[in-house]
């Protein structure tokens, strides 16, 4: 019997949550940031915070607008295995990583973080770089240059910028354990240049919003961020245990 291609596509979407991965949200995670966009190519979306009590996710506050990379979204390397049905993130493609990711350390221009911040914070200096050279040993790492650590890579991002975009930075643990060459690097949550200005692959928002995140996040809650196109989120929601 000949089966139409559309039937197989429908079946794939039906079984995708089961085949792709076990539930990627860690059991001890009690804080979750959900970012959704209209589709894979969209450069804008919305962010909603959640907290988990038992097995129930409850929204925290109202959703707010964010901007994504100029290339939209693409499956990255994190807690959830990349799946069919969308592009794969690569170095320099302008895509923000789709999937599930832990949130690591935080950085900023100020000597101290916003009041109430409990996550690890370090003030950036003029010597700090995020290495985006796929051939470098320090690829996808934030390092400080100096007499004992010269710049041996061909490309790196200056973290203490001349603008306000990195006033506050939350590191997204994409392609980090260990980094895969050319898999994508230097992925952050940071301050946006405006509601219509996409990023190079990060997720950005108004300054007051990221300050809210910094004061809300608790390290003992093992927070994660989930980024998905809306249609993919609806398919994976149940299988992944999403809000």
Tab-separated table of C-alpha atoms in Angstrom:
chain	number	residue	atom	x	y	z
A	1	UNK	CA	0.000	0.000	0.000
A	2	UNK	CA	1.348	3.408	-0.930
A	3	UNK	CA	1.253	5.902	1.926
A	4	UNK	CA	1.224	9.609	1.180
A	5	UNK	CA	4.087	11.820	2.322
A	6	UNK	CA	1.696	14.049	4.253
A	7	UNK	CA	0.620	11.042	6.342
A	8	UNK	CA	4.224	10.316	7.324
A	9	UNK	CA	4.813	13.955	8.231
A	10	UNK	CA	1.745	13.919	10.460
A	11	UNK	CA	2.953	10.708	12.116
A	12	UNK	CA	6.400	12.192	12.735
A	13	UNK	CA	4.912	15.192	14.529
A	14	UNK	CA	2.735	12.868	16.588
A	15	UNK	CA	5.578	10.659	17.848
A	16	UNK	CA	8.294	13.321	17.910
A	17	UNK	CA	8.084	14.043	21.665
A	18	UNK	CA	8.584	10.348	22.451
A	19	UNK	CA	11.301	9.533	19.925
A	20	UNK	CA	13.465	12.630	20.204
A	21	UNK	CA	14.327	12.668	23.889
A	22	UNK	CA	13.211	11.787	27.364
A	23	UNK	CA	11.871	14.744	29.310
A	24	UNK	CA	14.760	17.242	29.036
A	25	UNK	CA	13.715	19.437	31.966
A	26	UNK	CA	15.767	18.351	35.019
A	27	UNK	CA	13.695	17.063	37.909
A	28	UNK	CA	15.236	19.607	40.280
A	29	UNK	CA	14.435	22.578	38.028
A	30	UNK	CA	11.908	24.876	39.680
A	31	UNK	CA	12.310	27.963	37.460
A	32	UNK	CA	11.777	27.978	33.711
A	33	UNK	CA	11.908	30.727	31.095
A	34	UNK	CA	9.835	29.960	27.996
A	35	UNK	CA	10.571	31.858	24.791
A	36	UNK	CA	8.313	31.270	21.796
A	37	UNK	CA	8.273	32.749	18.297
A	38	UNK	CA	5.845	32.672	15.382
A	39	UNK	CA	8.046	30.319	13.321
A	40	UNK	CA	11.664	29.335	12.672
A	41	UNK	CA	12.443	32.555	10.790
A	42	UNK	CA	10.828	35.016	13.181
A	43	UNK	CA	13.196	37.488	14.833
A	44	UNK	CA	10.783	38.511	17.575
A	45	UNK	CA	8.886	36.561	20.201
A	46	UNK	CA	7.657	36.564	23.775
A	47	UNK	CA	9.116	35.461	27.081
A	48	UNK	CA	7.175	34.034	30.009
A	49	UNK	CA	8.581	33.042	33.388
A	50	UNK	CA	7.352	29.975	35.296
A	51	UNK	CA	7.910	28.397	38.695
A	52	UNK	CA	7.201	24.782	39.518
A	53	UNK	CA	5.446	23.566	42.614
A	54	UNK	CA	5.301	19.782	42.608
A	55	UNK	CA	4.509	18.900	39.000
A	56	UNK	CA	2.614	22.080	38.158
A	57	UNK	CA	4.154	25.047	36.375
A	58	UNK	CA	2.673	28.409	37.329
A	59	UNK	CA	3.293	31.615	35.344
A	60	UNK	CA	5.148	34.432	37.060
A	61	UNK	CA	4.112	37.916	35.957
A	62	UNK	CA	3.046	38.864	32.454
A	63	UNK	CA	4.857	37.869	29.231
A	64	UNK	CA	7.115	40.438	27.621
A	65	UNK	CA	8.566	40.949	24.136
A	66	UNK	CA	12.045	39.783	23.129
A	67	UNK	CA	14.142	39.778	19.990
A	68	UNK	CA	15.987	36.780	18.583
A	69	UNK	CA	18.831	36.383	16.124
A	70	UNK	CA	18.605	37.791	12.607
A	71	UNK	CA	18.312	34.206	11.332
A	72	UNK	CA	15.477	33.245	13.680
A	73	UNK	CA	15.817	29.960	15.587
A	74	UNK	CA	17.805	26.775	14.930
A	75	UNK	CA	18.291	23.604	16.979
A	76	UNK	CA	21.305	23.965	19.260
A	77	UNK	CA	23.299	21.784	21.651
A	78	UNK	CA	21.801	21.647	25.132
A	79	UNK	CA	19.684	19.402	27.361
A	80	UNK	CA	17.358	18.377	24.522
A	81	UNK	CA	18.608	16.457	21.499
A	82	UNK	CA	18.255	18.380	18.214
A	83	UNK	CA	15.363	17.057	16.146
A	84	UNK	CA	14.053	17.046	12.615
A	85	UNK	CA	11.690	19.743	11.468
A	86	UNK	CA	13.930	22.774	11.731
A	87	UNK	CA	17.400	24.136	10.918
A	88	UNK	CA	20.495	23.370	12.988
A	89	UNK	CA	22.407	26.236	14.550
A	90	UNK	CA	25.944	26.849	13.287
A	91	UNK	CA	28.596	29.436	14.034
A	92	UNK	CA	27.820	32.736	12.364
A	93	UNK	CA	24.346	31.832	11.096
A	94	UNK	CA	22.573	34.516	13.135
A	95	UNK	CA	20.187	31.982	14.701
A	96	UNK	CA	19.275	31.837	18.370
A	97	UNK	CA	19.414	28.265	19.720
A	98	UNK	CA	16.150	26.346	19.965
A	99	UNK	CA	15.938	23.709	22.698
A	100	UNK	CA	16.469	23.563	26.466
A	101	UNK	CA	19.459	25.149	28.197
A	102	UNK	CA	20.734	25.778	31.674
A	103	UNK	CA	21.494	29.354	32.633
A	104	UNK	CA	25.060	29.873	33.776
A	105	UNK	CA	26.953	32.762	35.303
A	106	UNK	CA	26.018	36.409	34.824
A	107	UNK	CA	28.085	39.455	33.918
A	108	UNK	CA	27.668	43.200	33.628
A	109	UNK	CA	29.312	46.588	33.525
A	110	UNK	CA	28.505	47.500	37.133
A	111	UNK	CA	30.577	46.454	40.131
A	112	UNK	CA	27.469	44.868	41.651
A	113	UNK	CA	24.372	43.254	40.099
A	114	UNK	CA	20.796	44.534	40.513
A	115	UNK	CA	19.446	44.306	44.090
A	116	UNK	CA	18.226	40.845	44.992
A	117	UNK	CA	20.465	38.999	42.536
A	118	UNK	CA	21.404	35.571	43.920
A	119	UNK	CA	23.115	33.988	40.895
A	120	UNK	CA	26.889	34.201	40.392
A	121	UNK	CA	27.903	37.594	39.025
A	122	UNK	CA	31.153	39.139	37.808
A	123	UNK	CA	31.832	42.665	36.591
A	124	UNK	CA	33.257	42.804	33.067
A	125	UNK	CA	36.563	44.496	32.310
A	126	UNK	CA	38.201	45.762	29.133
A	127	UNK	CA	40.247	42.546	29.063
A	128	UNK	CA	37.277	40.166	28.803
A	129	UNK	CA	36.599	38.332	25.538
A	130	UNK	CA	34.179	35.642	24.384
A	131	UNK	CA	36.055	33.515	21.869
A	132	UNK	CA	34.100	32.659	18.711
A	133	UNK	CA	36.970	31.174	16.695
A	134	UNK	CA	35.922	27.510	16.166
A	135	UNK	CA	39.563	26.425	15.936
A	136	UNK	CA	40.604	27.963	19.232
A	137	UNK	CA	41.060	25.966	22.423
A	138	UNK	CA	39.037	28.639	24.220
A	139	UNK	CA	36.109	28.439	21.765
A	140	UNK	CA	32.805	29.462	23.369
A	141	UNK	CA	34.527	30.567	26.567
A	142	UNK	CA	34.733	33.953	28.268
A	143	UNK	CA	38.376	34.621	29.089
A	144	UNK	CA	40.482	37.582	30.180
A	145	UNK	CA	43.488	38.543	28.100
A	146	UNK	CA	46.728	39.766	29.651
A	147	UNK	CA	50.504	39.288	29.654
A	148	UNK	CA	50.087	35.635	30.615
A	149	UNK	CA	47.167	35.071	28.231
A	150	UNK	CA	47.699	36.673	24.833
A	151	UNK	CA	45.057	36.566	22.103
A	152	UNK	CA	45.949	33.401	20.201
A	153	UNK	CA	42.557	33.110	18.469
A	154	UNK	CA	41.482	34.699	15.194
A	155	UNK	CA	38.128	36.032	16.423
A	156	UNK	CA	36.577	37.014	19.751
A	157	UNK	CA	33.882	39.324	21.032
A	158	UNK	CA	34.783	42.219	23.333
A	159	UNK	CA	32.530	41.842	26.356
A	160	UNK	CA	32.923	45.334	27.800
A	161	UNK	CA	31.273	47.057	24.855
A	162	UNK	CA	30.968	50.757	24.129
A	163	UNK	CA	27.166	50.450	24.095
A	164	UNK	CA	24.674	49.229	26.710
A	165	UNK	CA	23.868	45.844	25.161
A	166	UNK	CA	25.985	43.912	27.661
A	167	UNK	CA	25.083	46.103	30.632
A	168	UNK	CA	23.653	42.841	32.002
A	169	UNK	CA	24.422	39.407	30.546
A	170	UNK	CA	23.087	35.952	31.467
A	171	UNK	CA	25.058	33.139	29.838
A	172	UNK	CA	23.004	30.446	28.089
A	173	UNK	CA	24.727	27.046	28.322
A	174	UNK	CA	24.548	26.322	24.603
A	175	UNK	CA	27.203	24.077	23.023
A	176	UNK	CA	29.155	24.116	26.242
A	177	UNK	CA	29.795	20.595	27.513
A	178	UNK	CA	32.121	20.303	25.676
A	179	UNK	CA	31.892	22.880	22.875
A	180	UNK	CA	31.643	21.420	19.374
A	181	UNK	CA	33.704	23.361	16.838
A	182	UNK	CA	31.476	25.654	14.745
A	183	UNK	CA	28.394	24.601	16.732
A	184	UNK	CA	27.707	28.174	17.829
A	185	UNK	CA	29.183	30.325	20.567
A	186	UNK	CA	28.711	33.247	22.938
A	187	UNK	CA	24.960	32.900	23.455
A	188	UNK	CA	23.514	35.265	26.040
A	189	UNK	CA	20.404	36.921	27.346
A	190	UNK	CA	21.191	40.629	27.183
A	191	UNK	CA	19.793	44.136	26.726
A	192	UNK	CA	18.274	44.829	23.325
A	193	UNK	CA	19.053	47.669	20.923
A	194	UNK	CA	15.295	48.003	20.368
A	195	UNK	CA	12.132	45.997	19.785
A	196	UNK	CA	12.844	45.819	16.047
A	197	UNK	CA	16.590	45.123	16.234
A	198	UNK	CA	17.484	41.409	16.021
A	199	UNK	CA	20.691	40.046	17.534
A	200	UNK	CA	23.566	37.981	16.147
A	201	UNK	CA	22.119	34.869	17.820
A	202	UNK	CA	21.315	35.857	21.382
A	203	UNK	CA	17.959	36.622	22.983
A	204	UNK	CA	17.567	40.253	24.026
A	205	UNK	CA	15.031	42.341	25.891
A	206	UNK	CA	14.503	45.725	27.523
A	207	UNK	CA	17.002	46.551	30.263
A	208	UNK	CA	14.396	46.571	33.028
A	209	UNK	CA	13.270	43.101	31.953
A	210	UNK	CA	16.693	41.501	32.256
A	211	UNK	CA	17.120	43.220	35.614
A	212	UNK	CA	13.884	41.521	36.642
A	213	UNK	CA	15.302	38.179	35.527
A	214	UNK	CA	18.505	38.700	37.494
A	215	UNK	CA	16.636	39.433	40.710
A	216	UNK	CA	14.221	36.523	40.107
A	217	UNK	CA	16.633	33.704	39.271
A	218	UNK	CA	17.729	31.458	42.153
A	219	UNK	CA	20.654	29.048	41.710
A	220	UNK	CA	19.043	26.392	43.913
A	221	UNK	CA	16.070	26.344	41.494
A	222	UNK	CA	18.367	25.083	38.692
A	223	UNK	CA	16.772	27.461	36.140
A	224	UNK	CA	16.544	26.643	32.444
A	225	UNK	CA	15.453	28.459	29.315
A	226	UNK	CA	13.326	26.809	26.606
A	227	UNK	CA	13.197	28.410	23.147
A	228	UNK	CA	10.894	27.043	20.447
A	229	UNK	CA	8.670	28.159	17.572
A	230	UNK	CA	5.052	28.186	18.734
A	231	UNK	CA	3.959	25.197	16.602
A	232	UNK	CA	6.889	23.076	17.816
A	233	UNK	CA	6.202	24.055	21.410
A	234	UNK	CA	2.619	22.831	21.089
A	235	UNK	CA	3.824	19.467	19.770
A	236	UNK	CA	6.509	18.977	22.436
A	237	UNK	CA	4.668	20.490	25.379
A	238	UNK	CA	3.244	17.309	26.840
A	239	UNK	CA	6.178	14.997	26.079
A	240	UNK	CA	8.721	17.442	27.441
A	241	UNK	CA	6.704	18.376	30.519
A	242	UNK	CA	6.516	22.044	29.552
A	243	UNK	CA	4.102	24.586	31.025
